[in-house]
Short mmCIF file of C-alpha atoms in Angstrom, two decimals:
data_model
loop_
_atom_site.label_atom_id
_atom_site.label_comp_id
_atom_site.label_asym_id
_atom_site.label_seq_id
_atom_site.Cartn_x
_atom_site.Cartn_y
_atom_site.Cartn_z
CA UNK A 1 -93.00 24.05 30.57
CA UNK A 2 -89.89 25.54 29.62
CA UNK A 3 -88.35 23.67 27.00
CA UNK A 4 -85.46 21.25 28.49
CA UNK A 5 -86.40 22.16 32.30
CA UNK A 6 -86.29 19.22 34.61
CA UNK A 7 -85.38 18.88 37.94
CA UNK A 8 -82.00 19.50 40.05
CA UNK A 9 -79.78 16.27 39.70
CA UNK A 10 -81.71 15.18 36.06
CA UNK A 11 -79.28 14.90 33.22
CA UNK A 12 -81.99 16.03 30.25
CA UNK A 13 -82.27 14.13 27.34
CA UNK A 14 -85.05 16.06 25.02
CA UNK A 15 -87.48 18.42 25.72
CA UNK A 16 -89.88 16.45 28.41
CA UNK A 17 -87.81 13.57 29.23
CA UNK A 18 -85.06 13.75 31.66
CA UNK A 19 -82.93 10.61 34.06
CA UNK A 20 -81.02 10.58 37.28
CA UNK A 21 -78.70 7.73 37.56
CA UNK A 22 -77.42 6.60 40.68
CA UNK A 23 -74.41 8.09 42.32
CA UNK A 24 -73.17 4.92 43.03
CA UNK A 25 -73.85 1.23 41.98
CA UNK A 26 -75.30 -1.69 43.49
CA UNK A 27 -72.75 -4.72 44.16
CA UNK A 28 -73.03 -7.37 41.57
CA UNK A 29 -74.15 -9.55 43.79
CA UNK A 30 -77.16 -8.00 44.76
CA UNK A 31 -80.94 -7.84 42.90
CA UNK A 32 -80.74 -5.56 40.28
CA UNK A 33 -82.07 -1.80 41.44
CA UNK A 34 -85.39 -1.34 39.84
CA UNK A 35 -86.14 1.25 37.32
CA UNK A 36 -88.21 4.05 38.17
CA UNK A 37 -90.11 5.69 35.39
CA UNK A 38 -92.24 8.95 36.54
CA UNK A 39 -94.81 10.28 34.37
CA UNK A 40 -96.13 13.75 36.07
CA UNK A 41 -99.03 15.53 35.44
CA UNK A 42 -98.94 18.23 32.61
CA UNK A 43 -97.11 21.56 32.82
CA UNK A 44 -95.71 20.48 36.23
CA UNK A 45 -93.03 23.35 37.54
CA UNK A 46 -90.05 21.12 38.27
CA UNK A 47 -89.76 22.38 41.85
CA UNK A 48 -92.94 20.28 42.34
CA UNK A 49 -91.89 17.47 40.66
CA UNK A 50 -88.61 17.42 43.02
CA UNK A 51 -90.23 17.11 45.88
CA UNK A 52 -91.29 13.32 44.77
CA UNK A 53 -88.14 12.79 42.93
CA UNK A 54 -86.04 13.84 46.00
CA UNK A 55 -88.00 11.53 48.12
CA UNK A 56 -87.40 8.32 45.60
CA UNK A 57 -83.77 8.89 45.72
CA UNK A 58 -83.68 9.02 48.97
CA UNK A 59 -85.51 5.88 49.51
CA UNK A 60 -83.82 4.38 46.80
CA UNK A 61 -80.01 5.89 46.10
CA UNK A 62 -79.33 3.04 43.76
CA UNK A 63 -81.74 3.06 41.55
CA UNK A 64 -82.41 5.01 38.17
CA UNK A 65 -85.21 7.70 37.58
CA UNK A 66 -86.66 8.20 34.04
CA UNK A 67 -88.99 11.25 34.65
CA UNK A 68 -91.18 11.89 31.57
CA UNK A 69 -93.26 15.62 31.94
CA UNK A 70 -95.52 16.52 29.40
CA UNK A 71 -96.65 19.63 27.69
CA UNK A 72 -99.96 19.93 26.40
CA UNK A 73 -98.72 18.77 22.88
CA UNK A 74 -98.01 15.62 24.26
CA UNK A 75 -101.47 15.43 26.52
CA UNK A 76 -103.27 16.00 22.78
CA UNK A 77 -101.16 14.43 20.55
CA UNK A 78 -101.68 11.49 18.51
CA UNK A 79 -100.14 8.00 18.63
CA UNK A 80 -97.83 8.73 15.91
CA UNK A 81 -96.83 12.20 17.19
CA UNK A 82 -95.85 10.54 20.25
CA UNK A 83 -93.49 7.71 18.93
CA UNK A 84 -90.67 9.91 18.40
CA UNK A 85 -91.22 12.04 21.05
CA UNK A 86 -91.33 9.37 23.59
CA UNK A 87 -88.26 7.27 21.83
CA UNK A 88 -85.62 7.80 24.07
CA UNK A 89 -88.09 6.62 27.04
CA UNK A 90 -88.74 3.60 25.18
CA UNK A 91 -85.32 2.61 24.75
CA UNK A 92 -83.86 3.55 27.73
CA UNK A 93 -86.25 0.86 29.30
CA UNK A 94 -85.06 -1.41 26.99
CA UNK A 95 -81.54 -1.07 27.75
CA UNK A 96 -82.69 -1.45 31.41
CA UNK A 97 -84.17 -4.82 30.76
CA UNK A 98 -81.35 -6.10 28.45
CA UNK A 99 -78.62 -4.79 31.04
CA UNK A 100 -80.23 -6.51 34.12
CA UNK A 101 -80.28 -9.68 31.95
CA UNK A 102 -76.70 -9.70 31.16
CA UNK A 103 -75.39 -9.09 34.39
CA UNK A 104 -77.42 -11.43 36.05
CA UNK A 105 -76.46 -13.89 33.62
CA UNK A 106 -73.12 -13.47 33.37
CA UNK A 107 -72.50 -13.27 37.56
CA UNK A 108 -74.40 -16.49 38.13
CA UNK A 109 -75.78 -19.92 36.74
CA UNK A 110 -79.32 -19.49 38.01
CA UNK A 111 -81.99 -17.97 36.09
CA UNK A 112 -82.05 -14.29 36.09
CA UNK A 113 -84.20 -12.16 38.22
CA UNK A 114 -87.08 -10.52 36.96
CA UNK A 115 -86.23 -7.02 36.33
CA UNK A 116 -87.75 -4.34 38.38
CA UNK A 117 -89.69 -1.66 36.49
CA UNK A 118 -92.10 0.44 38.61
CA UNK A 119 -94.33 3.13 36.89
CA UNK A 120 -96.06 6.13 38.84
CA UNK A 121 -98.34 8.07 37.09
CA UNK A 122 -99.68 11.28 37.95
CA UNK A 123 -103.11 13.18 37.08
CA UNK A 124 -104.63 12.72 33.42
CA UNK A 125 -101.37 14.35 31.68
CA UNK A 126 -99.32 11.40 33.40
CA UNK A 127 -101.73 8.79 32.24
CA UNK A 128 -102.22 10.16 28.95
CA UNK A 129 -98.03 9.73 28.25
CA UNK A 130 -98.64 6.41 30.16
CA UNK A 131 -101.22 4.78 27.61
CA UNK A 132 -98.42 6.14 25.00
CA UNK A 133 -95.65 4.67 26.70
CA UNK A 134 -97.00 1.19 27.19
CA UNK A 135 -98.18 0.64 23.55
CA UNK A 136 -95.02 1.74 22.32
CA UNK A 137 -92.94 -0.86 24.60
CA UNK A 138 -95.70 -3.33 23.56
CA UNK A 139 -94.76 -2.75 20.09
CA UNK A 140 -91.04 -3.09 20.72
CA UNK A 141 -91.23 -5.97 22.89
CA UNK A 142 -93.18 -7.96 19.85
CA UNK A 143 -90.88 -6.87 17.31
CA UNK A 144 -87.46 -7.16 18.87
CA UNK A 145 -86.14 -10.95 19.43
CA UNK A 146 -83.46 -9.90 22.22
CA UNK A 147 -86.14 -8.64 24.21
CA UNK A 148 -88.67 -11.65 23.52
CA UNK A 149 -89.79 -13.98 26.47
CA UNK A 150 -87.43 -16.38 26.83
CA UNK A 151 -84.61 -13.51 27.27
CA UNK A 152 -86.45 -13.04 30.87
CA UNK A 153 -86.94 -15.69 33.69
CA UNK A 154 -90.65 -13.50 34.12
CA UNK A 155 -91.66 -14.42 30.30
CA UNK A 156 -92.18 -10.66 29.66
CA UNK A 157 -95.26 -10.43 27.46
CA UNK A 158 -96.56 -7.28 25.69
CA UNK A 159 -98.08 -5.16 28.45
CA UNK A 160 -96.28 -6.40 31.09
CA UNK A 161 -93.41 -4.87 31.16
CA UNK A 162 -93.69 -2.96 34.56
CA UNK A 163 -93.48 -4.48 37.47
CA UNK A 164 -95.99 -2.54 39.34
CA UNK A 165 -98.22 0.94 38.92
CA UNK A 166 -98.93 3.64 40.74
CA UNK A 167 -102.17 6.01 39.55
CA UNK A 168 -102.29 9.02 41.44
CA UNK A 169 -105.27 11.37 41.25
CA UNK A 170 -106.15 10.06 37.78
CA UNK A 171 -108.70 9.69 35.53
CA UNK A 172 -111.18 11.65 35.82
CA UNK A 173 -114.32 11.55 33.27
CA UNK A 174 -114.95 15.02 30.76
CA UNK A 175 -115.90 17.44 33.01
CA UNK A 176 -115.46 21.02 31.89
CA UNK A 177 -115.11 22.84 35.07
CA UNK A 178 -111.77 20.64 36.41
CA UNK A 179 -110.63 20.78 33.14
CA UNK A 180 -110.41 24.57 33.43
CA UNK A 181 -109.24 24.49 36.47
CA UNK A 182 -106.56 22.24 35.58
CA UNK A 183 -105.42 23.85 32.50
CA UNK A 184 -105.14 27.32 34.29
CA UNK A 185 -103.48 26.32 37.14
CA UNK A 186 -100.62 25.03 34.66
CA UNK A 187 -100.73 27.98 32.44
CA UNK A 188 -102.05 31.27 34.42
CA UNK A 189 -99.92 30.97 37.77
CA UNK A 190 -101.20 33.40 41.11
CA UNK A 191 -98.23 35.50 39.89
CA UNK A 192 -100.20 36.17 36.70
CA UNK A 193 -102.28 39.73 36.94
CA UNK A 194 -105.65 39.09 38.24
CA UNK A 195 -107.49 40.02 35.22
CA UNK A 196 -104.70 38.40 32.76
CA UNK A 197 -106.04 35.06 34.85
CA UNK A 198 -109.64 36.20 34.50
CA UNK A 199 -109.37 36.07 30.60
CA UNK A 200 -107.15 33.52 30.36
CA UNK A 201 -109.54 31.00 32.36
CA UNK A 202 -112.59 32.44 30.04
CA UNK A 203 -110.72 31.61 27.01
CA UNK A 204 -109.58 28.33 28.00
CA UNK A 205 -113.32 27.33 29.09
CA UNK A 206 -114.07 28.22 25.79
CA UNK A 207 -111.55 26.06 23.92
CA UNK A 208 -112.18 23.06 26.18
CA UNK A 209 -115.95 23.31 25.94
CA UNK A 210 -115.45 23.30 21.70
CA UNK A 211 -113.19 20.57 22.17
CA UNK A 212 -115.95 18.57 23.99
CA UNK A 213 -118.88 19.70 21.93
CA UNK A 214 -116.98 18.63 18.52
CA UNK A 215 -116.38 15.59 19.73
CA UNK A 216 -119.95 14.86 20.59
CA UNK A 217 -121.30 16.53 17.67
CA UNK A 218 -119.13 14.10 15.50
CA UNK A 219 -119.66 11.35 17.65
CA UNK A 220 -116.14 10.93 18.66
CA UNK A 221 -114.23 10.01 21.82
CA UNK A 222 -112.91 13.04 23.95
CA UNK A 223 -109.51 12.80 25.19
CA UNK A 224 -110.44 12.01 28.83
CA UNK A 225 -112.82 9.32 27.85
CA UNK A 226 -109.90 8.10 26.02
CA UNK A 227 -107.51 7.97 28.22
CA UNK A 228 -109.59 6.52 30.79
CA UNK A 229 -110.66 3.40 28.29
CA UNK A 230 -106.99 2.89 27.19
CA UNK A 231 -105.87 2.32 30.91
CA UNK A 232 -108.20 -0.05 31.54
CA UNK A 233 -107.36 -2.23 28.16
CA UNK A 234 -106.07 -5.25 29.16
CA UNK A 235 -103.95 -7.46 27.35
CA UNK A 236 -105.06 -10.94 26.16
CA UNK A 237 -102.42 -13.85 26.85
CA UNK A 238 -101.82 -15.95 24.02
CA UNK A 239 -103.55 -18.66 25.78
CA UNK A 240 -106.86 -16.62 25.46
CA UNK A 241 -106.65 -15.85 21.94
CA UNK A 242 -107.98 -18.07 19.51
CA UNK A 243 -105.56 -19.89 17.17
CA UNK A 244 -108.01 -21.01 14.64
CA UNK A 245 -107.49 -20.24 10.77
CA UNK A 246 -111.51 -20.90 9.68
CA UNK A 247 -112.59 -17.78 8.22
CA UNK A 248 -115.73 -17.56 10.03
CA UNK A 249 -113.76 -17.41 13.25
CA UNK A 250 -111.36 -14.65 11.58
CA UNK A 251 -114.24 -12.75 10.08
CA UNK A 252 -115.87 -12.64 14.08
CA UNK A 253 -112.30 -11.62 15.82
CA UNK A 254 -112.64 -9.18 13.70
CA UNK A 255 -115.81 -7.82 14.58
CA UNK A 256 -114.30 -7.86 18.22
CA UNK A 257 -111.72 -5.45 17.43
CA UNK A 258 -114.23 -2.92 18.37
CA UNK A 259 -116.16 -2.11 21.52
CA UNK A 260 -118.34 0.27 23.08
CA UNK A 261 -117.14 3.17 25.51
CA UNK A 262 -119.02 4.12 28.78
CA UNK A 263 -120.96 6.86 26.55
CA UNK A 264 -121.90 4.29 23.73
CA UNK A 265 -119.66 5.03 21.27
CA UNK A 266 -117.51 2.73 19.10
CA UNK A 267 -114.23 2.78 19.97
CA UNK A 268 -111.13 0.14 18.85
CA UNK A 269 -110.40 -2.48 21.26
CA UNK A 270 -106.67 -1.65 22.09
CA UNK A 271 -104.50 -4.43 23.97
CA UNK A 272 -102.78 -2.10 26.65
CA UNK A 273 -101.72 -3.20 30.09
CA UNK A 274 -101.36 -7.08 31.14
CA UNK A 275 -104.15 -7.55 33.59
CA UNK A 276 -101.95 -9.52 36.21
CA UNK A 277 -99.80 -6.30 37.05
CA UNK A 278 -100.45 -4.79 40.19
CA UNK A 279 -101.84 -1.84 40.62
CA UNK A 280 -102.68 0.98 43.15
CA UNK A 281 -104.88 4.19 42.75
CA UNK A 282 -104.20 6.92 45.51
CA UNK A 283 -106.49 9.70 45.43
CA UNK A 284 -108.07 12.71 47.65
CA UNK A 285 -111.64 13.29 48.41
CA UNK A 286 -111.00 16.99 48.76
CA UNK A 287 -109.68 16.98 44.63
CA UNK A 288 -111.03 19.86 43.17
CA UNK A 289 -109.27 18.62 39.33
CA UNK A 290 -110.16 15.05 39.34
CA UNK A 291 -113.12 13.68 41.31
CA UNK A 292 -112.27 11.35 43.48
CA UNK A 293 -115.73 9.14 42.47
CA UNK A 294 -114.35 8.92 38.70
CA UNK A 295 -110.99 7.38 40.14
CA UNK A 296 -113.07 4.67 42.64
CA UNK A 297 -115.43 3.93 39.85
CA UNK A 298 -112.62 3.44 37.35
CA UNK A 299 -110.79 1.11 39.75
CA UNK A 300 -114.06 -0.79 40.29
CA UNK A 301 -114.08 -1.33 36.69
CA UNK A 302 -110.85 -2.38 36.58
CA UNK A 303 -111.42 -5.09 39.33
CA UNK A 304 -114.89 -6.34 38.35
CA UNK A 305 -115.46 -5.17 34.68
CA UNK A 306 -112.18 -5.55 33.29
CA UNK A 307 -110.28 -8.39 34.82
CA UNK A 308 -107.63 -6.73 36.35
CA UNK A 309 -106.19 -9.30 39.03
CA UNK A 310 -105.12 -6.81 42.00
CA UNK A 311 -106.54 -3.56 42.37
CA UNK A 312 -106.23 -1.70 45.20
CA UNK A 313 -106.86 2.11 46.39
CA UNK A 314 -105.49 4.26 49.30
CA UNK A 315 -107.50 7.41 50.06
CA UNK A 316 -107.25 10.72 51.46
CA UNK A 317 -109.49 13.10 52.76
CA UNK A 318 -107.94 16.22 52.80
CA UNK A 319 -105.11 16.16 50.38
CA UNK A 320 -105.43 18.54 47.03
CA UNK A 321 -104.61 17.72 43.66
CA UNK A 322 -101.69 15.82 43.26
CA UNK A 323 -100.62 16.78 47.14
CA UNK A 324 -101.34 13.45 48.61
CA UNK A 325 -97.81 14.12 50.73
CA UNK A 326 -99.02 17.15 52.18
CA UNK A 327 -101.60 15.58 53.92
CA UNK A 328 -100.01 13.13 55.77
CA UNK A 329 -96.09 12.96 54.33
CA UNK A 330 -95.42 9.43 56.77
CA UNK A 331 -97.86 7.88 55.28
CA UNK A 332 -98.31 8.79 51.65
CA UNK A 333 -94.62 7.25 51.69
CA UNK A 334 -94.77 4.62 53.81
CA UNK A 335 -97.83 3.24 50.98
CA UNK A 336 -95.31 3.96 48.48
CA UNK A 337 -92.69 2.21 49.60
CA UNK A 338 -94.61 -0.99 50.88
CA UNK A 339 -96.13 -0.94 47.38
CA UNK A 340 -93.27 -0.85 45.40
CA UNK A 341 -91.99 -3.67 48.10
CA UNK A 342 -94.90 -6.06 47.08
CA UNK A 343 -97.10 -4.98 50.02
CA UNK A 344 -100.52 -4.79 49.92
CA UNK A 345 -102.38 -1.73 51.30
CA UNK A 346 -105.36 -1.21 53.70
CA UNK A 347 -107.00 1.10 51.88
CA UNK A 348 -106.79 4.22 54.26
CA UNK A 349 -109.67 6.72 54.36
CA UNK A 350 -112.55 4.46 53.68
CA UNK A 351 -111.26 2.70 50.52
CA UNK A 352 -113.66 -0.46 49.70
CA UNK A 353 -110.94 -2.99 48.31
#
């Protein structure tokens, strides 16, 4: 992705972050319009992203859209590396919380309505960015008195900034062929010469295979397993945390700060997402980049193992990766719009809810 390249109508803020503000503001007596945060798939072309943002603008003309794109260095970056790269996005989300609360309290004596912030995640690239974003927001919420739970009627706690989530075509499991296809589709478009694409795919396969092999040899968690685990890392509320000062209890809690991922590797136990936030998985059985079974299994784990309270699935049959509207435009946007309104979904093509 070229530096500073964003869809038409967006104000470029950084290499990967841009914003589209409404042309008209909602009247002061209305519920404040939501903020939509879109984490697009890795190296997505602006013209492809715009197919989604244009529809969002049509459906929600008074809302702001915050777009976070991603490159390979973002997807492979550490938490420390990503902190400055997402700082502007964190600041914008904080401002939305503060401005919404201020506007509500200044116009009415009633408690302010909960600020609506909706997060739409695309593919593994967007999911990786979303994990980083949630981690940083949790940290800022914990350290900022102005964003304390008492500021908001909804008692925002770390992990609960977002009102609802959509996880589209994500997450996968580690798969060399699928990873090569994902990287090659972004780095080697069909317009490139055939021999160049052939050589490029070979080099990408070598690079991806080496990365997975190195993690396996060193006993480290690879980036795909990490993003998958983090998406299902629920935040423990204050009611579930021990307040004991007994030293033996402290040791026990310390031991509980690690866990094993689905491959048996010891990993940090993290608290990233509020388990009460509704999440909708949207995926296709024809996706060649992210297996639909991998997404389904993650949704099942979220619901049955990790304790996420409201997990729904919407399954498409023929759509390609991050191309669900191409199968049924009306159905796709009907589900998306309904989900943001608080409606439940029926699962579409045979999802088990």
